[in-house]
């Protein structure tokens, strides 16, 4: 957080372990984040993931345990359905959620994940998540990042908002050094570039059944355009 927010406003982080029975060395944690006003929609998507999850909720409201459960009773039912997998909920109170750091929030979810390997979902879980996604990617033990997507993009640049599987302690963390437009997609595009660059092009990619086909568009980030052409 100190890298992404060198001059951050005072905040407060509450962590709720609603359920945790995951295996540290064999399970794969889905890491994601959402603003509080999108939490209802996010919760409805979480049931499609059959493994542990680390979810950061960004809010400017009070973050104590009882207040959160009263505002979102679905959290208790979700903990019941995920009791055998593990759900870690991290509520980050900020002065204002506008203009925050998307990659930093995802870094927090990764930092507090309960397992040795994680998959970073920059835009939440896909609406039509394949039922065998978890079982197919958990078999990956590559020490290098693995980008999930479709057959249209198997090398950099990858499709926008492509999730990444990697070891939790992988040395590269997404930073905000190129973030100018307060855009979740552009922030993540920079992170994918960063992973590709710092791995010397060793990032792997795999096609996922029924993954949405979204082609990479021209970036508005001139810094990124320069990097891609040099």
PDB file of N, CA and C in Angstrom, residues 132-207:
ATOM      1  N   UNK A 132     -15.603 -25.732 -14.522  1.00  0.00           N
ATOM      2  CA  UNK A 132     -14.372 -26.477 -14.263  1.00  0.00           C
ATOM      3  C   UNK A 132     -13.138 -25.574 -14.227  1.00  0.00           C
ATOM      4  N   UNK A 133     -13.342 -24.243 -14.144  1.00  0.00           N
ATOM      5  CA  UNK A 133     -12.195 -23.333 -14.157  1.00  0.00           C
ATOM      6  C   UNK A 133     -11.261 -23.604 -12.982  1.00  0.00           C
ATOM      7  N   UNK A 134     -11.825 -23.678 -11.788  1.00  0.00           N
ATOM      8  CA  UNK A 134     -10.982 -23.873 -10.600  1.00  0.00           C
ATOM      9  C   UNK A 134     -10.195 -25.174 -10.703  1.00  0.00           C
ATOM     10  N   UNK A 135     -10.867 -26.246 -11.060  1.00  0.00           N
ATOM     11  CA  UNK A 135     -10.193 -27.543 -11.114  1.00  0.00           C
ATOM     12  C   UNK A 135      -9.142 -27.596 -12.216  1.00  0.00           C
ATOM     13  N   UNK A 136      -9.327 -26.813 -13.284  1.00  0.00           N
ATOM     14  CA  UNK A 136      -8.375 -26.848 -14.390  1.00  0.00           C
ATOM     15  C   UNK A 136      -7.123 -26.027 -14.097  1.00  0.00           C
ATOM     16  N   UNK A 137      -7.282 -24.869 -13.445  1.00  0.00           N
ATOM     17  CA  UNK A 137      -6.104 -24.022 -13.222  1.00  0.00           C
ATOM     18  C   UNK A 137      -5.375 -24.357 -11.929  1.00  0.00           C
ATOM     19  N   UNK A 138      -6.026 -25.063 -11.000  1.00  0.00           N
ATOM     20  CA  UNK A 138      -5.343 -25.397  -9.752  1.00  0.00           C
ATOM     21  C   UNK A 138      -4.212 -26.383 -10.002  1.00  0.00           C
ATOM     22  N   UNK A 139      -4.250 -27.066 -11.135  1.00  0.00           N
ATOM     23  CA  UNK A 139      -3.191 -28.020 -11.455  1.00  0.00           C
ATOM     24  C   UNK A 139      -1.913 -27.333 -11.913  1.00  0.00           C
ATOM     25  N   UNK A 140      -2.005 -26.053 -12.240  1.00  0.00           N
ATOM     26  CA  UNK A 140      -0.825 -25.322 -12.690  1.00  0.00           C
ATOM     27  C   UNK A 140       0.112 -25.055 -11.517  1.00  0.00           C
ATOM     28  N   UNK A 141       1.362 -25.450 -11.659  1.00  0.00           N
ATOM     29  CA  UNK A 141       2.356 -25.221 -10.606  1.00  0.00           C
ATOM     30  C   UNK A 141       3.535 -24.406 -11.128  1.00  0.00           C
ATOM     31  N   UNK A 142       3.329 -23.679 -12.222  1.00  0.00           N
ATOM     32  CA  UNK A 142       4.411 -22.893 -12.812  1.00  0.00           C
ATOM     33  C   UNK A 142       4.861 -21.791 -11.858  1.00  0.00           C
ATOM     34  N   UNK A 143       6.175 -21.582 -11.723  1.00  0.00           N
ATOM     35  CA  UNK A 143       6.659 -20.475 -10.889  1.00  0.00           C
ATOM     36  C   UNK A 143       6.469 -19.122 -11.552  1.00  0.00           C
ATOM     37  N   UNK A 144       6.126 -19.121 -12.847  1.00  0.00           N
ATOM     38  CA  UNK A 144       5.896 -17.883 -13.583  1.00  0.00           C
ATOM     39  C   UNK A 144       4.397 -17.580 -13.645  1.00  0.00           C
ATOM     40  N   UNK A 145       4.022 -16.307 -13.807  1.00  0.00           N
ATOM     41  CA  UNK A 145       2.606 -15.952 -13.934  1.00  0.00           C
ATOM     42  C   UNK A 145       1.952 -16.664 -15.116  1.00  0.00           C
ATOM     43  N   UNK A 146       0.694 -17.032 -14.940  1.00  0.00           N
ATOM     44  CA  UNK A 146      -0.090 -17.686 -15.983  1.00  0.00           C
ATOM     45  C   UNK A 146      -1.319 -16.832 -16.259  1.00  0.00           C
ATOM     46  N   UNK A 147      -1.419 -16.302 -17.471  1.00  0.00           N
ATOM     47  CA  UNK A 147      -2.532 -15.438 -17.856  1.00  0.00           C
ATOM     48  C   UNK A 147      -3.670 -16.290 -18.394  1.00  0.00           C
ATOM     49  N   UNK A 148      -4.885 -16.045 -17.897  1.00  0.00           N
ATOM     50  CA  UNK A 148      -6.066 -16.773 -18.356  1.00  0.00           C
ATOM     51  C   UNK A 148      -6.782 -15.953 -19.417  1.00  0.00           C
ATOM     52  N   UNK A 149      -7.242 -16.614 -20.473  1.00  0.00           N
ATOM     53  CA  UNK A 149      -7.944 -15.879 -21.525  1.00  0.00           C
ATOM     54  C   UNK A 149      -8.520 -16.810 -22.560  1.00  0.00           C
ATOM     55  N   UNK A 150      -8.496 -16.359 -23.825  1.00  0.00           N
ATOM     56  CA  UNK A 150      -9.014 -17.175 -24.916  1.00  0.00           C
ATOM     57  C   UNK A 150      -7.947 -17.322 -25.985  1.00  0.00           C
ATOM     58  N   UNK A 151      -8.266 -18.065 -27.027  1.00  0.00           N
ATOM     59  CA  UNK A 151      -7.273 -18.364 -28.053  1.00  0.00           C
ATOM     60  C   UNK A 151      -6.815 -17.153 -28.844  1.00  0.00           C
ATOM     61  N   UNK A 152      -7.554 -16.042 -28.756  1.00  0.00           N
ATOM     62  CA  UNK A 152      -7.206 -14.881 -29.570  1.00  0.00           C
ATOM     63  C   UNK A 152      -5.947 -14.181 -29.084  1.00  0.00           C
ATOM     64  N   UNK A 153      -5.577 -14.377 -27.835  1.00  0.00           N
ATOM     65  CA  UNK A 153      -4.390 -13.718 -27.293  1.00  0.00           C
ATOM     66  C   UNK A 153      -3.585 -14.718 -26.467  1.00  0.00           C
ATOM     67  N   UNK A 154      -2.497 -15.245 -27.054  1.00  0.00           N
ATOM     68  CA  UNK A 154      -1.667 -16.190 -26.323  1.00  0.00           C
ATOM     69  C   UNK A 154      -0.318 -15.581 -25.935  1.00  0.00           C
ATOM     70  N   UNK A 155      -0.022 -14.360 -26.417  1.00  0.00           N
ATOM     71  CA  UNK A 155       1.199 -13.656 -26.051  1.00  0.00           C
ATOM     72  C   UNK A 155       0.855 -12.202 -25.784  1.00  0.00           C
ATOM     73  N   UNK A 156       1.800 -11.453 -25.224  1.00  0.00           N
ATOM     74  CA  UNK A 156       1.554 -10.046 -24.937  1.00  0.00           C
ATOM     75  C   UNK A 156       1.426  -9.264 -26.249  1.00  0.00           C
ATOM     76  N   UNK A 157       0.477  -8.299 -26.362  1.00  0.00           N
ATOM     77  CA  UNK A 157      -0.473  -7.863 -25.335  1.00  0.00           C
ATOM     78  C   UNK A 157      -1.649  -8.829 -25.193  1.00  0.00           C
ATOM     79  N   UNK A 158      -2.013  -9.110 -23.952  1.00  0.00           N
ATOM     80  CA  UNK A 158      -3.108 -10.020 -23.674  1.00  0.00           C
ATOM     81  C   UNK A 158      -4.441  -9.287 -23.750  1.00  0.00           C
ATOM     82  N   UNK A 159      -5.526 -10.059 -23.756  1.00  0.00           N
ATOM     83  CA  UNK A 159      -6.856  -9.458 -23.779  1.00  0.00           C
ATOM     84  C   UNK A 159      -7.062  -8.612 -22.521  1.00  0.00           C
ATOM     85  N   UNK A 160      -7.837  -7.538 -22.632  1.00  0.00           N
ATOM     86  CA  UNK A 160      -8.065  -6.671 -21.467  1.00  0.00           C
ATOM     87  C   UNK A 160      -8.648  -7.436 -20.283  1.00  0.00           C
ATOM     88  N   UNK A 161      -8.201  -7.076 -19.095  1.00  0.00           N
ATOM     89  CA  UNK A 161      -8.720  -7.604 -17.829  1.00  0.00           C
ATOM     90  C   UNK A 161      -8.518  -9.112 -17.683  1.00  0.00           C
ATOM     91  N   UNK A 162      -7.497  -9.661 -18.344  1.00  0.00           N
ATOM     92  CA  UNK A 162      -7.215 -11.091 -18.209  1.00  0.00           C
ATOM     93  C   UNK A 162      -6.703 -11.403 -16.804  1.00  0.00           C
ATOM     94  N   UNK A 163      -7.307 -12.361 -16.099  1.00  0.00           N
ATOM     95  CA  UNK A 163      -6.812 -12.743 -14.771  1.00  0.00           C
ATOM     96  C   UNK A 163      -5.435 -13.397 -14.865  1.00  0.00           C
ATOM     97  N   UNK A 164      -4.731 -13.430 -13.744  1.00  0.00           N
ATOM     98  CA  UNK A 164      -3.383 -13.994 -13.699  1.00  0.00           C
ATOM     99  C   UNK A 164      -3.243 -14.916 -12.493  1.00  0.00           C
ATOM    100  N   UNK A 165      -2.731 -16.119 -12.735  1.00  0.00           N
ATOM    101  CA  UNK A 165      -2.389 -17.057 -11.665  1.00  0.00           C
ATOM    102  C   UNK A 165      -0.901 -16.909 -11.373  1.00  0.00           C
ATOM    103  N   UNK A 166      -0.535 -16.799 -10.098  1.00  0.00           N
ATOM    104  CA  UNK A 166       0.873 -16.670  -9.747  1.00  0.00           C
ATOM    105  C   UNK A 166       1.091 -17.026  -8.283  1.00  0.00           C
ATOM    106  N   UNK A 167       2.344 -17.321  -7.900  1.00  0.00           N
ATOM    107  CA  UNK A 167       2.617 -17.556  -6.480  1.00  0.00           C
ATOM    108  C   UNK A 167       2.336 -16.287  -5.672  1.00  0.00           C
ATOM    109  N   UNK A 168       1.817 -16.445  -4.486  1.00  0.00           N
ATOM    110  CA  UNK A 168       1.507 -15.281  -3.654  1.00  0.00           C
ATOM    111  C   UNK A 168       2.751 -14.442  -3.393  1.00  0.00           C
ATOM    112  N   UNK A 169       3.900 -15.085  -3.226  1.00  0.00           N
ATOM    113  CA  UNK A 169       5.130 -14.358  -2.932  1.00  0.00           C
ATOM    114  C   UNK A 169       5.952 -14.062  -4.182  1.00  0.00           C
ATOM    115  N   UNK A 170       5.329 -14.113  -5.362  1.00  0.00           N
ATOM    116  CA  UNK A 170       6.036 -13.752  -6.592  1.00  0.00           C
ATOM    117  C   UNK A 170       6.592 -12.336  -6.426  1.00  0.00           C
ATOM    118  N   UNK A 171       7.832 -12.080  -6.838  1.00  0.00           N
ATOM    119  CA  UNK A 171       8.473 -10.798  -6.513  1.00  0.00           C
ATOM    120  C   UNK A 171       7.830  -9.563  -7.125  1.00  0.00           C
ATOM    121  N   UNK A 172       7.077  -9.707  -8.210  1.00  0.00           N
ATOM    122  CA  UNK A 172       6.462  -8.543  -8.849  1.00  0.00           C
ATOM    123  C   UNK A 172       5.070  -8.292  -8.285  1.00  0.00           C
ATOM    124  N   UNK A 173       4.839  -7.044  -7.844  1.00  0.00           N
ATOM    125  CA  UNK A 173       3.526  -6.598  -7.379  1.00  0.00           C
ATOM    126  C   UNK A 173       3.090  -5.438  -8.255  1.00  0.00           C
ATOM    127  N   UNK A 174       1.802  -5.370  -8.533  1.00  0.00           N
ATOM    128  CA  UNK A 174       1.291  -4.294  -9.387  1.00  0.00           C
ATOM    129  C   UNK A 174       1.474  -2.947  -8.686  1.00  0.00           C
ATOM    130  N   UNK A 175       1.984  -1.974  -9.404  1.00  0.00           N
ATOM    131  CA  UNK A 175       2.141  -0.640  -8.841  1.00  0.00           C
ATOM    132  C   UNK A 175       1.353   0.365  -9.667  1.00  0.00           C
ATOM    133  N   UNK A 176       1.340   1.597  -9.210  1.00  0.00           N
ATOM    134  CA  UNK A 176       0.582   2.665  -9.862  1.00  0.00           C
ATOM    135  C   UNK A 176       1.488   3.674 -10.553  1.00  0.00           C
ATOM    136  N   UNK A 177       2.685   3.277 -10.851  1.00  0.00           N
ATOM    137  CA  UNK A 177       3.620   4.262 -11.398  1.00  0.00           C
ATOM    138  C   UNK A 177       3.180   4.820 -12.748  1.00  0.00           C
ATOM    139  N   UNK A 178       2.315   4.063 -13.483  1.00  0.00           N
ATOM    140  CA  UNK A 178       1.866   4.550 -14.785  1.00  0.00           C
ATOM    141  C   UNK A 178       0.407   4.995 -14.770  1.00  0.00           C
ATOM    142  N   UNK A 179      -0.231   4.992 -13.613  1.00  0.00           N
ATOM    143  CA  UNK A 179      -1.667   5.251 -13.543  1.00  0.00           C
ATOM    144  C   UNK A 179      -1.961   6.739 -13.636  1.00  0.00           C
ATOM    145  N   UNK A 180      -2.679   7.130 -14.706  1.00  0.00           N
ATOM    146  CA  UNK A 180      -2.995   8.540 -14.914  1.00  0.00           C
ATOM    147  C   UNK A 180      -4.486   8.788 -15.079  1.00  0.00           C
ATOM    148  N   UNK A 181      -5.257   7.751 -15.384  1.00  0.00           N
ATOM    149  CA  UNK A 181      -6.628   7.961 -15.838  1.00  0.00           C
ATOM    150  C   UNK A 181      -7.693   7.378 -14.908  1.00  0.00           C
ATOM    151  N   UNK A 182      -7.309   6.922 -13.713  1.00  0.00           N
ATOM    152  CA  UNK A 182      -8.269   6.376 -12.765  1.00  0.00           C
ATOM    153  C   UNK A 182      -9.144   5.313 -13.426  1.00  0.00           C
ATOM    154  N   UNK A 183      -8.507   4.450 -14.205  1.00  0.00           N
ATOM    155  CA  UNK A 183      -9.216   3.428 -14.961  1.00  0.00           C
ATOM    156  C   UNK A 183      -8.755   2.053 -14.499  1.00  0.00           C
ATOM    157  N   UNK A 184      -9.710   1.209 -14.111  1.00  0.00           N
ATOM    158  CA  UNK A 184      -9.368  -0.144 -13.678  1.00  0.00           C
ATOM    159  C   UNK A 184      -8.707  -0.912 -14.821  1.00  0.00           C
ATOM    160  N   UNK A 185      -9.219  -0.767 -16.039  1.00  0.00           N
ATOM    161  CA  UNK A 185      -8.670  -1.510 -17.170  1.00  0.00           C
ATOM    162  C   UNK A 185      -7.264  -1.048 -17.532  1.00  0.00           C
ATOM    163  N   UNK A 186      -7.017   0.265 -17.511  1.00  0.00           N
ATOM    164  CA  UNK A 186      -5.687   0.760 -17.833  1.00  0.00           C
ATOM    165  C   UNK A 186      -4.685   0.417 -16.733  1.00  0.00           C
ATOM    166  N   UNK A 187      -5.128   0.468 -15.483  1.00  0.00           N
ATOM    167  CA  UNK A 187      -4.258   0.054 -14.384  1.00  0.00           C
ATOM    168  C   UNK A 187      -3.808  -1.388 -14.589  1.00  0.00           C
ATOM    169  N   UNK A 188      -4.766  -2.252 -14.950  1.00  0.00           N
ATOM    170  CA  UNK A 188      -4.442  -3.668 -15.108  1.00  0.00           C
ATOM    171  C   UNK A 188      -3.597  -3.903 -16.350  1.00  0.00           C
ATOM    172  N   UNK A 189      -3.824  -3.143 -17.392  1.00  0.00           N
ATOM    173  CA  UNK A 189      -2.997  -3.259 -18.587  1.00  0.00           C
ATOM    174  C   UNK A 189      -1.538  -2.978 -18.236  1.00  0.00           C
ATOM    175  N   UNK A 190      -1.331  -1.974 -17.404  1.00  0.00           N
ATOM    176  CA  UNK A 190       0.022  -1.661 -16.960  1.00  0.00           C
ATOM    177  C   UNK A 190       0.607  -2.789 -16.119  1.00  0.00           C
ATOM    178  N   UNK A 191      -0.225  -3.432 -15.307  1.00  0.00           N
ATOM    179  CA  UNK A 191       0.256  -4.532 -14.475  1.00  0.00           C
ATOM    180  C   UNK A 191       0.659  -5.729 -15.334  1.00  0.00           C
ATOM    181  N   UNK A 192      -0.143  -6.044 -16.350  1.00  0.00           N
ATOM    182  CA  UNK A 192       0.208  -7.142 -17.250  1.00  0.00           C
ATOM    183  C   UNK A 192       1.535  -6.865 -17.947  1.00  0.00           C
ATOM    184  N   UNK A 193       1.710  -5.610 -18.374  1.00  0.00           N
ATOM    185  CA  UNK A 193       2.977  -5.222 -18.999  1.00  0.00           C
ATOM    186  C   UNK A 193       4.129  -5.387 -18.007  1.00  0.00           C
ATOM    187  N   UNK A 194       3.906  -4.981 -16.780  1.00  0.00           N
ATOM    188  CA  UNK A 194       4.925  -5.077 -15.743  1.00  0.00           C
ATOM    189  C   UNK A 194       5.319  -6.531 -15.491  1.00  0.00           C
ATOM    190  N   UNK A 195       4.328  -7.423 -15.399  1.00  0.00           N
ATOM    191  CA  UNK A 195       4.610  -8.843 -15.196  1.00  0.00           C
ATOM    192  C   UNK A 195       5.398  -9.416 -16.369  1.00  0.00           C
ATOM    193  N   UNK A 196       4.992  -9.039 -17.572  1.00  0.00           N
ATOM    194  CA  UNK A 196       5.666  -9.513 -18.778  1.00  0.00           C
ATOM    195  C   UNK A 196       7.110  -9.023 -18.808  1.00  0.00           C
ATOM    196  N   UNK A 197       7.310  -7.743 -18.520  1.00  0.00           N
ATOM    197  CA  UNK A 197       8.641  -7.139 -18.593  1.00  0.00           C
ATOM    198  C   UNK A 197       9.580  -7.725 -17.545  1.00  0.00           C
ATOM    199  N   UNK A 198       9.123  -7.800 -16.296  1.00  0.00           N
ATOM    200  CA  UNK A 198      10.001  -8.219 -15.211  1.00  0.00           C
ATOM    201  C   UNK A 198      10.236  -9.724 -15.183  1.00  0.00           C
ATOM    202  N   UNK A 199       9.459 -10.470 -15.980  1.00  0.00           N
ATOM    203  CA  UNK A 199       9.710 -11.909 -16.114  1.00  0.00           C
ATOM    204  C   UNK A 199      10.531 -12.207 -17.361  1.00  0.00           C
ATOM    205  N   UNK A 200      10.974 -11.140 -18.054  1.00  0.00           N
ATOM    206  CA  UNK A 200      11.739 -11.284 -19.296  1.00  0.00           C
ATOM    207  C   UNK A 200      10.948 -12.066 -20.342  1.00  0.00           C
ATOM    208  N   UNK A 201       9.640 -11.818 -20.385  1.00  0.00           N
ATOM    209  CA  UNK A 201       8.794 -12.459 -21.378  1.00  0.00           C
ATOM    210  C   UNK A 201       8.437 -13.896 -21.069  1.00  0.00           C
ATOM    211  N   UNK A 202       8.680 -14.345 -19.838  1.00  0.00           N
ATOM    212  CA  UNK A 202       8.415 -15.737 -19.470  1.00  0.00           C
ATOM    213  C   UNK A 202       6.987 -15.971 -18.986  1.00  0.00           C
ATOM    214  N   UNK A 203       6.143 -14.946 -19.011  1.00  0.00           N
ATOM    215  CA  UNK A 203       4.743 -15.119 -18.619  1.00  0.00           C
ATOM    216  C   UNK A 203       4.067 -16.099 -19.572  1.00  0.00           C
ATOM    217  N   UNK A 204       3.345 -17.055 -19.029  1.00  0.00           N
ATOM    218  CA  UNK A 204       2.634 -18.044 -19.829  1.00  0.00           C
ATOM    219  C   UNK A 204       1.176 -17.623 -20.005  1.00  0.00           C
ATOM    220  N   UNK A 205       0.512 -18.240 -20.974  1.00  0.00           N
ATOM    221  CA  UNK A 205      -0.905 -17.963 -21.213  1.00  0.00           C
ATOM    222  C   UNK A 205      -1.616 -19.264 -21.531  1.00  0.00           C
ATOM    223  N   UNK A 206      -2.872 -19.351 -21.106  1.00  0.00           N
ATOM    224  CA  UNK A 206      -3.653 -20.550 -21.391  1.00  0.00           C
ATOM    225  C   UNK A 206      -5.076 -20.164 -21.755  1.00  0.00           C
ATOM    226  N   UNK A 207      -5.662 -20.906 -22.690  1.00  0.00           N
ATOM    227  CA  UNK A 207      -7.044 -20.659 -23.084  1.00  0.00           C
ATOM    228  C   UNK A 207      -7.987 -21.328 -22.091  1.00  0.00           C
TER     229      UNK A 207
END
